[in-house]
Coordinates of C-alpha atoms in Angstrom, one line a residue:
X1 CA 77.1 -0.8 62.8
X2 CA 78.4 0.6 58.5
X3 CA 77.1 2.5 56.6
X4 CA 73.5 0.6 55.0
X5 CA 72.1 2.1 51.2
X6 CA 68.9 1.8 50.3
X7 CA 66.9 3.2 47.0
X8 CA 63.2 2.3 46.2
X9 CA 61.6 2.9 43.6
X10 CA 59.3 5.8 43.1
X11 CA 56.5 5.6 39.9
X12 CA 52.9 6.0 41.8
X13 CA 51.2 7.2 44.9
X14 CA 51.3 3.3 46.8
X15 CA 55.2 2.7 46.3
X16 CA 55.8 6.8 47.9
X17 CA 53.6 6.0 51.0
X18 CA 54.7 2.2 51.2
X19 CA 58.1 4.0 50.5
X20 CA 57.8 6.2 53.1
X21 CA 55.9 3.3 55.8
X22 CA 59.3 2.5 55.3
X23 CA 61.7 4.7 56.1
X24 CA 58.7 5.7 59.1
X25 CA 59.9 0.9 60.7
X26 CA 63.7 2.6 60.2
X27 CA 63.2 6.0 61.6
X28 CA 61.3 4.4 64.9
X29 CA 63.1 1.8 65.3
X30 CA 65.8 3.5 65.8
X31 CA 64.1 5.6 68.8
X32 CA 64.0 8.1 66.6
X33 CA 62.1 11.3 69.0
X34 CA 58.7 11.9 67.9
X35 CA 59.4 15.8 66.6
X36 CA 62.2 14.7 64.8
X37 CA 60.5 12.7 63.2
X38 CA 57.8 13.9 62.2
X39 CA 59.4 16.3 60.7
X40 CA 62.2 14.8 58.6
X41 CA 59.0 12.6 57.5
X42 CA 57.1 15.3 56.8
X43 CA 59.7 17.2 54.3
X44 CA 60.1 13.7 53.7
X45 CA 56.6 13.2 52.1
X46 CA 56.4 16.8 50.9
X47 CA 59.4 15.1 48.2
X48 CA 57.9 12.8 47.0
X49 CA 54.1 14.3 46.4
X50 CA 56.0 16.9 44.5
X51 CA 58.2 14.6 42.6
X52 CA 55.2 12.4 41.6
X53 CA 53.3 15.4 40.5
X54 CA 56.5 16.1 38.5
X55 CA 55.1 12.6 37.1
X56 CA 57.8 10.2 35.7
X57 CA 60.2 7.9 37.8
X58 CA 61.9 8.6 40.8
X59 CA 64.5 6.6 43.2
X60 CA 64.4 7.4 46.5
X61 CA 68.2 6.6 47.9
X62 CA 68.9 6.0 51.5
X63 CA 72.1 5.2 53.1
X64 CA 72.4 4.9 57.2
X65 CA 75.2 6.8 58.2
X66 CA 76.8 5.1 61.5
X67 CA 77.7 6.7 64.9
X68 CA 81.4 8.4 65.1
X69 CA 82.8 9.9 68.6
X70 CA 81.8 13.2 66.3
X71 CA 78.8 12.7 65.3
X72 CA 75.9 11.1 66.1
X73 CA 74.1 8.5 64.0
X74 CA 71.9 9.5 61.4
X75 CA 69.9 8.8 58.5
X76 CA 70.4 10.7 54.4
X77 CA 67.6 10.9 51.9
X78 CA 67.4 12.0 48.8
X79 CA 65.1 11.4 45.1
X80 CA 66.5 12.0 42.1
X81 CA 64.4 10.4 38.7
X82 CA 65.2 7.2 37.6
X83 CA 66.7 8.5 33.9
X84 CA 69.1 10.8 35.2
X85 CA 71.9 7.5 36.4
X86 CA 75.6 8.8 36.6
X87 CA 78.2 7.7 37.9
X88 CA 77.9 9.5 41.1
X89 CA 75.5 8.1 43.6
X90 CA 75.6 11.0 45.8
X91 CA 71.9 13.2 46.5
X92 CA 71.8 15.7 43.5
X93 CA 73.3 19.5 44.0
X94 CA 69.4 21.7 43.9
X95 CA 67.7 18.8 46.8
X96 CA 69.5 19.2 50.1
X97 CA 70.0 16.0 51.4
X98 CA 66.7 15.0 54.7
X99 CA 68.8 13.9 57.6
X100 CA 67.0 12.7 60.8
X101 CA 68.9 11.1 64.1
X102 CA 69.8 8.5 64.8
X103 CA 70.1 7.7 68.2
X104 CA 70.9 4.0 68.0
X105 CA 71.0 1.6 64.9
X106 CA 67.5 -0.1 64.0
X107 CA 67.3 -3.7 63.6
X108 CA 68.3 -5.6 60.6
X109 CA 64.1 -6.7 60.9
X110 CA 62.8 -3.6 61.8
X111 CA 61.7 -2.5 58.0
X112 CA 59.4 -4.3 56.4
X113 CA 60.2 -5.5 52.8
X114 CA 56.8 -5.4 51.4
X115 CA 55.1 -2.3 53.1
X116 CA 51.7 -1.9 52.4
X117 CA 49.4 1.4 51.8
X118 CA 48.2 0.3 55.2
X119 CA 50.4 -0.1 57.3
X120 CA 51.6 3.8 55.9
X121 CA 48.6 4.9 56.7
X122 CA 48.4 3.3 60.2
X123 CA 52.1 4.6 61.1
X124 CA 51.4 8.2 59.5
X125 CA 48.8 8.6 62.0
X126 CA 51.0 6.8 65.1
X127 CA 53.1 10.1 64.2
X128 CA 50.7 12.8 63.9
X129 CA 48.9 11.2 66.9
X130 CA 51.9 11.7 68.1
X131 CA 53.0 15.4 67.3
X132 CA 49.5 16.6 68.9
X133 CA 50.4 15.1 72.0
X134 CA 54.1 17.4 72.1
X135 CA 51.3 20.1 70.7
X136 CA 49.2 19.4 73.9
X137 CA 52.0 19.0 76.6
X138 CA 53.8 22.8 74.6
X139 CA 49.8 24.1 75.0
X140 CA 49.8 23.2 78.6
X141 CA 52.8 24.5 78.8
X142 CA 52.2 27.4 77.5
X143 CA 49.0 28.4 79.6
X144 CA 51.2 27.2 83.2
X145 CA 53.6 30.0 81.3
X146 CA 50.5 32.5 80.6
X147 CA 49.5 32.0 83.9
X148 CA 53.1 32.5 85.7
X149 CA 53.4 36.0 83.3
X150 CA 49.8 37.3 84.7
X151 CA 50.7 36.6 88.0
X152 CA 54.6 38.2 87.5
X153 CA 52.7 40.8 85.2
X154 CA 50.7 41.6 88.6
X155 CA 53.9 41.5 91.2
X156 CA 55.4 43.9 88.4
X157 CA 52.6 46.3 88.5
X158 CA 52.4 45.9 91.7
X159 CA 56.4 46.6 92.8
X160 CA 56.7 49.1 89.9
X161 CA 54.0 51.3 92.2
X162 CA 56.1 50.5 95.4
X163 CA 59.2 51.7 93.5
X164 CA 57.2 55.2 92.5
X165 CA 56.2 55.4 95.3
X166 CA 59.9 54.9 97.3
X167 CA 61.0 57.3 94.6
X168 CA 58.7 60.1 95.7
X169 CA 59.7 59.4 99.0
X170 CA 63.2 58.9 97.4
X171 CA 62.8 62.7 95.8
X172 CA 61.9 64.4 98.9
X173 CA 64.2 62.9 101.5
X174 CA 66.8 64.4 98.7
X175 CA 65.0 67.7 98.1
X176 CA 64.9 67.8 101.6
X177 CA 68.4 66.8 103.0
X178 CA 69.6 68.8 99.8
X179 CA 67.8 71.8 101.9
X180 CA 69.2 70.9 104.7
X181 CA 73.2 70.7 103.0
X182 CA 72.2 73.8 101.6
X183 CA 72.2 75.5 104.7
X184 CA 75.3 74.1 106.2
X185 CA 76.4 75.1 103.4
X186 CA 75.5 78.9 103.6
X187 CA 76.2 78.3 107.5
X188 CA 79.0 77.4 106.7
X189 CA 80.6 79.8 104.5
X190 CA 79.2 82.7 106.8
X191 CA 81.5 81.4 109.8
X192 CA 84.4 80.3 107.6
X193 CA 84.4 84.5 106.6
X194 CA 83.8 85.6 110.3
X195 CA 87.5 84.2 111.0
X196 CA 89.0 85.2 107.5
X197 CA 87.1 88.6 108.3
X198 CA 88.2 88.6 112.0
X199 CA 91.4 87.4 111.1
X200 CA 91.9 89.7 109.3
X201 CA 90.6 92.7 111.4
X202 CA 92.7 91.5 114.6
X203 CA 96.2 91.0 112.3
X204 CA 96.5 94.7 112.3
X205 CA 97.2 97.8 115.2
X206 CA 95.7 100.3 113.2
X207 CA 92.8 101.8 113.4
X208 CA 92.3 103.5 109.4
X209 CA 93.6 100.2 108.4
X210 CA 91.4 97.7 111.0
X211 CA 88.4 100.3 109.0
X212 CA 89.7 100.0 104.8
X213 CA 89.5 95.6 106.0
X214 CA 86.0 96.3 107.4
X215 CA 84.1 97.7 104.3
X216 CA 86.5 95.6 101.9
X217 CA 85.2 92.6 103.4
X218 CA 81.6 94.0 104.0
X219 CA 80.8 95.9 100.8
X220 CA 79.3 94.9 98.0
X221 CA 78.5 91.4 99.2
X222 CA 76.8 91.5 102.5
X223 CA 76.7 95.1 101.9
X224 CA 75.2 97.5 99.2
X225 CA 77.2 100.5 101.9
X226 CA 79.3 101.5 105.1
X227 CA 79.7 103.8 107.1
X228 CA 81.6 104.2 110.3
X229 CA 80.9 106.6 113.9
X230 CA 83.5 106.6 115.8
X231 CA 83.8 108.1 119.2
X232 CA 86.6 109.5 121.1
X233 CA 87.0 108.4 124.7
X234 CA 85.2 111.6 125.8
X235 CA 82.0 109.7 123.9
X236 CA 81.9 112.5 121.6
X237 CA 81.9 112.7 118.3
X238 CA 85.6 112.0 116.3
X239 CA 85.7 113.5 112.7
X240 CA 88.5 113.8 110.5
X241 CA 86.3 115.4 107.5
X242 CA 82.8 117.1 107.4
X243 CA 80.5 116.1 109.9
X244 CA 77.7 113.0 107.9
X245 CA 73.8 112.3 108.5
X246 CA 73.8 110.2 111.5
X247 CA 70.8 107.5 111.0
X248 CA 68.3 107.1 113.4
X249 CA 69.7 103.3 113.7
X250 CA 72.4 104.9 114.2
X251 CA 71.9 107.0 117.3
X252 CA 69.1 104.4 118.7
X253 CA 72.0 101.9 118.6
X254 CA 74.2 104.3 120.3
X255 CA 71.6 105.6 123.5
X256 CA 71.4 102.1 123.4
X257 CA 73.7 99.4 122.9
X258 CA 71.9 97.2 121.3
X259 CA 71.9 96.9 117.0
X260 CA 68.8 98.5 115.4
X261 CA 66.6 97.1 111.5
X262 CA 65.1 100.3 109.7
X263 CA 63.1 99.0 106.5
X264 CA 59.2 99.5 105.9
X265 CA 58.6 95.8 106.9
X266 CA 59.4 94.2 110.1
X267 CA 62.5 92.0 109.8
X268 CA 61.8 90.0 113.2
X269 CA 65.9 89.9 113.4
X270 CA 67.0 88.3 116.5
X271 CA 69.1 89.8 119.7
X272 CA 67.6 93.4 117.1
X273 CA 65.1 96.0 117.2
X274 CA 62.7 97.1 114.0
X275 CA 62.6 101.1 113.8
X276 CA 60.8 103.0 110.9
X277 CA 62.8 102.6 107.4
X278 CA 65.5 105.2 107.2
X279 CA 65.3 107.9 105.5
X280 CA 69.0 107.9 104.0
X281 CA 68.0 104.4 102.7
X282 CA 63.8 104.6 102.7
X283 CA 64.0 101.4 99.8
X284 CA 66.0 99.9 101.7
X285 CA 66.6 97.9 104.5
X286 CA 69.4 99.6 106.8
X287 CA 71.0 97.9 109.8
X288 CA 72.9 100.3 112.9
X289 CA 75.1 97.6 115.3
X290 CA 77.1 98.9 118.3
X291 CA 80.8 98.6 118.5
X292 CA 81.0 97.9 122.0
X293 CA 83.7 96.0 124.2
X294 CA 83.5 97.6 127.6
X295 CA 82.6 100.5 127.0
X296 CA 80.6 102.1 123.4
X297 CA 83.2 102.6 120.4
X298 CA 80.8 104.1 117.3
X299 CA 78.1 102.3 115.5
X300 CA 78.4 100.0 112.2
X301 CA 76.1 101.0 109.7
X302 CA 74.9 98.8 106.6
X303 CA 72.5 99.5 104.0
X304 CA 71.4 96.3 102.7
X305 CA 72.8 94.5 99.7
X306 CA 68.7 93.2 98.0
X307 CA 65.9 93.5 99.5
X308 CA 66.2 92.4 103.2
X309 CA 69.3 90.9 105.8
X310 CA 68.4 87.8 106.7
X311 CA 68.8 85.5 110.2
X312 CA 72.4 84.1 110.0
X313 CA 73.4 86.7 108.2
X314 CA 72.4 89.3 110.9
X315 CA 73.9 87.5 113.5
X316 CA 77.3 87.3 111.8
X317 CA 77.3 90.4 111.3
X318 CA 76.6 91.6 115.6
X319 CA 79.4 88.7 115.5
X320 CA 81.7 90.8 113.3
X321 CA 80.4 94.1 114.6
X322 CA 81.4 93.0 117.8
X323 CA 84.8 91.4 117.1
X324 CA 85.9 95.3 115.5
X325 CA 85.3 97.0 117.9
X326 CA 87.9 94.6 120.1
X327 CA 90.1 95.2 117.3
X328 CA 89.4 99.1 117.1
X329 CA 90.1 98.5 120.8
X330 CA 93.0 96.7 121.0
X331 CA 94.7 98.7 117.9
X332 CA 93.3 102.5 120.0
X333 CA 95.7 101.2 122.5
X334 CA 98.7 99.8 120.9
X335 CA 98.8 102.9 119.7
X336 CA 98.5 105.2 123.0
X337 CA 100.8 103.0 124.4
X338 CA 103.1 103.3 121.2
X339 CA 103.3 106.7 121.5
X340 CA 104.4 106.3 125.1
X341 CA 107.0 103.8 124.3
X342 CA 108.5 106.1 121.8
X343 CA 108.2 108.8 123.4
X344 CA 110.2 107.9 126.9
X345 CA 112.6 106.5 124.0
X346 CA 113.1 109.9 121.7
X347 CA 113.8 111.8 126.4
X348 CA 116.4 109.7 127.0
X349 CA 118.4 110.1 123.6
X350 CA 120.8 112.4 124.2
X351 CA 121.8 115.1 122.4
X352 CA 125.2 115.0 121.3
X353 CA 127.8 116.9 121.9
X354 CA 130.6 119.0 120.0
X355 CA 134.2 117.6 120.1
X356 CA 136.7 119.7 118.9
X357 CA 138.4 117.1 115.7
X358 CA 135.6 114.6 115.7
X359 CA 132.2 114.8 114.1
X360 CA 129.0 113.3 115.6
X361 CA 125.0 112.3 114.3
X362 CA 122.5 109.4 115.0
X363 CA 119.9 108.8 113.9
X364 CA 117.1 107.0 115.7
X365 CA 113.8 105.0 114.0
X366 CA 110.4 103.3 115.8
X367 CA 109.3 99.9 114.5
X368 CA 106.7 100.6 112.4
X369 CA 105.4 96.6 112.4
X370 CA 103.9 95.8 116.2
X371 CA 105.2 96.5 119.2
X372 CA 109.6 96.7 118.7
X373 CA 109.9 100.0 120.5
X374 CA 112.1 100.9 123.2
X375 CA 114.6 99.3 122.9
X376 CA 118.4 100.5 121.2
X377 CA 119.6 103.7 122.2
X378 CA 123.0 105.2 121.5
X379 CA 125.0 108.2 124.1
X380 CA 128.0 110.1 123.4
X381 CA 129.2 112.6 126.2
X382 CA 132.2 114.6 127.3
X383 CA 134.9 112.7 130.2
X384 CA 137.2 115.2 132.5
X385 CA 140.1 114.2 130.8
X386 CA 138.5 115.7 127.5
X387 CA 137.5 112.3 126.2
X388 CA 134.8 110.8 124.8
X389 CA 132.6 107.5 124.6
X390 CA 130.7 106.4 122.2
X391 CA 128.0 104.1 123.1
X392 CA 125.2 101.7 121.3
X393 CA 122.9 99.2 122.8
X394 CA 120.1 96.9 122.1
X395 CA 117.8 95.5 125.1
X396 CA 116.1 92.5 124.6
X397 CA 112.1 92.7 124.2
X398 CA 109.8 95.8 123.4
X399 CA 107.8 99.0 124.9
X400 CA 108.1 100.3 128.2
X401 CA 109.5 97.6 130.3
X402 CA 112.4 97.8 128.0
X403 CA 112.5 101.6 127.6
X404 CA 112.9 101.7 130.9
X405 CA 115.4 99.3 131.6
X406 CA 117.6 101.0 128.3
X407 CA 117.4 104.3 130.9
X408 CA 119.0 102.2 133.4
X409 CA 121.5 100.5 131.6
X410 CA 122.0 103.7 130.5
X411 CA 122.5 106.0 133.2
X412 CA 125.0 103.2 134.9
X413 CA 127.0 103.4 132.3
X414 CA 128.0 106.6 132.9
X415 CA 127.8 106.0 136.2
X416 CA 130.7 103.9 135.9
X417 CA 132.1 105.8 133.5
X418 CA 133.0 108.5 135.5
X419 CA 135.2 107.0 137.4
X420 CA 137.8 105.8 134.2
X421 CA 136.3 102.6 133.8
X422 CA 138.0 101.2 130.4
X423 CA 135.2 100.2 127.8
X424 CA 135.5 96.6 128.8
X425 CA 135.5 97.7 132.6
X426 CA 132.3 99.3 132.2
X427 CA 130.9 96.3 130.4
X428 CA 131.1 94.1 132.8
X429 CA 130.6 96.3 135.5
X430 CA 127.1 96.3 133.5
X431 CA 127.3 93.1 133.3
X432 CA 127.0 91.9 137.1
X433 CA 124.4 94.4 138.1
X434 CA 121.7 92.8 134.9
X435 CA 122.4 89.4 136.4
X436 CA 121.1 90.9 140.0
X437 CA 118.9 93.3 138.9
X438 CA 116.8 92.1 135.7
X439 CA 117.8 88.4 135.2
X440 CA 115.1 87.8 132.9
X441 CA 116.3 90.4 130.4
X442 CA 119.7 90.9 128.3
X443 CA 121.2 93.0 126.5
X444 CA 123.7 93.8 123.6
X445 CA 126.1 96.9 124.1
X446 CA 129.1 98.5 121.9
X447 CA 131.5 101.2 123.6
X448 CA 134.5 103.3 121.4
X449 CA 137.2 105.6 123.8
X450 CA 138.0 108.5 121.6
X451 CA 140.9 110.8 122.9
X452 CA 142.1 114.3 121.6
X453 CA 145.6 114.0 118.9
X454 CA 146.0 110.1 119.6
X455 CA 143.9 108.1 116.7
X456 CA 143.8 104.8 118.3
X457 CA 140.5 104.2 119.5
X458 CA 140.1 101.9 122.9
X459 CA 136.0 99.7 122.3
X460 CA 134.3 97.0 123.3
X461 CA 132.2 94.7 122.5
X462 CA 129.2 92.6 125.1
X463 CA 127.5 90.6 121.9
X464 CA 126.6 93.7 119.7
X465 CA 127.1 93.8 115.4
X466 CA 130.2 94.0 114.9
X467 CA 131.1 98.3 114.6
X468 CA 132.6 99.4 110.5
X469 CA 135.0 102.1 109.8
X470 CA 136.3 103.3 106.3
X471 CA 139.5 104.5 106.3
X472 CA 140.1 107.8 104.8
X473 CA 141.3 106.6 101.5
X474 CA 137.6 105.0 100.9
X475 CA 138.0 101.6 102.0
X476 CA 135.9 100.7 104.2
X477 CA 137.1 97.5 107.0
X478 CA 134.9 95.4 109.9
X479 CA 135.0 95.8 113.2
X480 CA 135.3 91.6 113.9
X481 CA 137.6 90.7 116.6
X482 CA 135.1 88.0 118.3
X483 CA 132.7 90.0 120.7
X484 CA 132.0 89.4 124.4
X485 CA 128.5 87.8 125.7
X486 CA 125.4 89.8 125.8
X487 CA 124.8 91.8 129.3
X488 CA 122.6 89.7 131.8
X489 CA 123.1 86.1 130.5
X490 CA 124.1 83.8 133.7
X491 CA 127.5 83.8 133.9
X492 CA 130.5 85.4 135.7
X493 CA 132.5 87.0 132.5
X494 CA 134.6 89.1 132.4
X495 CA 135.3 91.9 129.1
X496 CA 138.3 92.7 127.6
X497 CA 139.6 96.2 125.6
X498 CA 140.7 96.4 122.0
X499 CA 142.1 98.9 120.1
X500 CA 142.0 100.2 116.2
X501 CA 143.3 102.8 114.5
X502 CA 140.8 105.7 113.5
X503 CA 143.2 108.6 111.5
X504 CA 142.0 111.9 110.4
X505 CA 139.2 111.8 107.8
X506 CA 138.3 108.1 109.5
X507 CA 134.1 106.8 109.9
X508 CA 133.7 104.4 112.5
X509 CA 129.6 104.1 112.8
X510 CA 128.6 101.8 116.0
X511 CA 124.7 100.5 114.8
X512 CA 122.3 97.9 116.1
X513 CA 120.4 94.7 114.3
X514 CA 117.5 97.1 113.0
X515 CA 119.9 98.0 110.8
X516 CA 120.9 95.2 109.2
X517 CA 118.9 92.1 109.4
X518 CA 116.0 90.4 107.8
X519 CA 113.9 87.7 108.4
X520 CA 114.6 85.7 105.2
X521 CA 118.3 86.5 105.0
X522 CA 120.3 87.4 108.8
X523 CA 122.7 89.8 109.7
X524 CA 125.4 88.9 107.8
X525 CA 124.0 90.6 103.4
X526 CA 123.0 93.4 105.7
X527 CA 126.8 94.5 106.7
X528 CA 127.9 93.5 103.6
X529 CA 125.4 96.5 102.4
X530 CA 126.4 99.0 104.7
X531 CA 129.6 98.7 103.6
X532 CA 129.1 99.5 99.8
X533 CA 127.2 101.8 101.3
X534 CA 129.9 103.8 103.7
X535 CA 132.8 103.1 100.5
X536 CA 129.7 105.2 98.7
X537 CA 130.6 107.9 100.4
X538 CA 133.5 110.3 100.3
X539 CA 135.9 112.7 103.1
X540 CA 134.3 116.0 101.8
X541 CA 131.2 114.9 101.9
X542 CA 131.8 113.3 105.3
X543 CA 133.0 116.6 106.5
X544 CA 130.6 119.2 105.1
X545 CA 127.8 117.6 106.5
X546 CA 127.9 114.7 108.4
X547 CA 123.8 114.2 109.0
X548 CA 123.1 114.2 105.7
X549 CA 125.8 111.3 105.3
X550 CA 123.7 109.3 108.1
X551 CA 120.3 109.9 106.3
X552 CA 122.7 108.8 103.3
X553 CA 124.0 105.4 104.5
X554 CA 120.2 103.9 106.1
X555 CA 118.6 105.1 102.7
X556 CA 119.6 102.7 101.1
X557 CA 120.5 99.6 104.0
X558 CA 115.4 100.2 104.7
X559 CA 114.3 100.8 101.7
X560 CA 112.9 97.4 101.2
X561 CA 113.0 96.5 105.0
X562 CA 109.7 96.2 107.1
X563 CA 110.8 98.5 110.5
X564 CA 109.8 95.2 112.7
X565 CA 112.7 96.9 114.6
X566 CA 114.5 99.7 116.5
X567 CA 116.9 101.5 114.2
X568 CA 120.0 103.0 116.1
X569 CA 122.8 104.9 114.5
X570 CA 125.7 106.7 115.5
X571 CA 127.9 107.9 113.0
X572 CA 131.6 109.0 113.6
X573 CA 133.8 110.8 112.4
X574 CA 137.3 112.3 113.6
X575 CA 137.7 115.6 110.5
X576 CA 141.5 116.1 108.6
X577 CA 142.4 119.7 110.4
X578 CA 140.5 121.6 112.9
X579 CA 139.5 125.1 112.8
X580 CA 142.1 127.0 113.5

């Protein structure tokens, strides 16, 4: 199909009707949809009326454009005055072109040459009927959609009602869950606090520290004020200051062994008896908790931080009171055991002899942390030939058993020394004895023999830290010959003697590992600190007051120590001259 153009002259209403009828015939023949056709023809009719109203003669230009691969075929129509002939036959710029789609090319004989006005009118009625038919269909569809929308609205209203009911139920469930979570979180917080507080009070072996930590933990979150009434071993009151006033609840708790709650209104707390309000706290509830183990240790009295004690907090406090009683009992037992071990240890330490030409000073410091008492010892005693044996030793383990083994070793060493054995021979016999009598315990030891007028000192070591020598001129050296094995190791072993020169004005320092060893540093840095401290002493200082010199050695070495082990120091100094 090629482009076809047609021009029709419009001078009267009849001309306009015939032109419209001709155009209608074209679009009908081309199979244009009724709605597109009606829109096109209605717009064309309006243009024609407008031209007739203006008067004069007009030209209706019709251009049929064929379909292409990109565009559908169409009919373009435009009007222009008859007397406005120009070289350009295109549409005027003032009026837009009317366009109607042509699905297929119209047949050549589809358009009558001179349609009559009656045909034009009938043609218009056909278009109107087609549009009305479409309108009826649209109205039916609209009614159908209206019915569907009404049903949808009814469903939405019902759904909205169901959603509101579900939302209300969900809110109630969320509130219940939130409340349950809050209860669980509160219970978890109380259990965590109980665990942390128990760890804090049971990690100390000092009754005073246990009570201080208990106060720090409970005040002010769980108690406005706290009081602990402790009883001594004979069930009498243990006091360190003025006798405080005891509440009736505390007295009843001590007598019955049951927690007592004193307030204006009953608390109905689990496992607790109710009493009238206490005189010492008339406005706030008071809770008296007995500190029990196998016996009554005392009573913990708490004044509530708020208007009441709740049930969960009360259960936690009662349990914490029970654990505090266990911690206090352990701390008291530890102190008794520690004091006994220390007393036994000190009772077995030697009063130092005063040999000619040799000054001696010794220090024993018990551990301040834990049960680490009882394994370290020193000894110094004269032999029948006038020589002196200086001994330092350390038994593995701590406490009463270590102190007893230490006493056995000390006694056995003195017995072996009577036979005029050398230091190495004494250690060999001690090693054999310990292997058979105490196979689970080991010990380190070092023995040095001083002979009057002899500058050479014979010594032997069984796994002990090396001795330190200060020469008269101030230089310091370490006796770093390889030591023998520890005493009691399950192997046969023979120790060897070593000889070092110790001229007049020289000092020999024997010590245990508690003086130089630190958990984070090992033993070597401590030995170096001891060497530096010893080099800082002068010969006159050592000879004028050897005890003061011993203290001067200890001070820089122990100022940063945790003192978790015993410390023994034996300082031997050869004088530069002997009084006549």
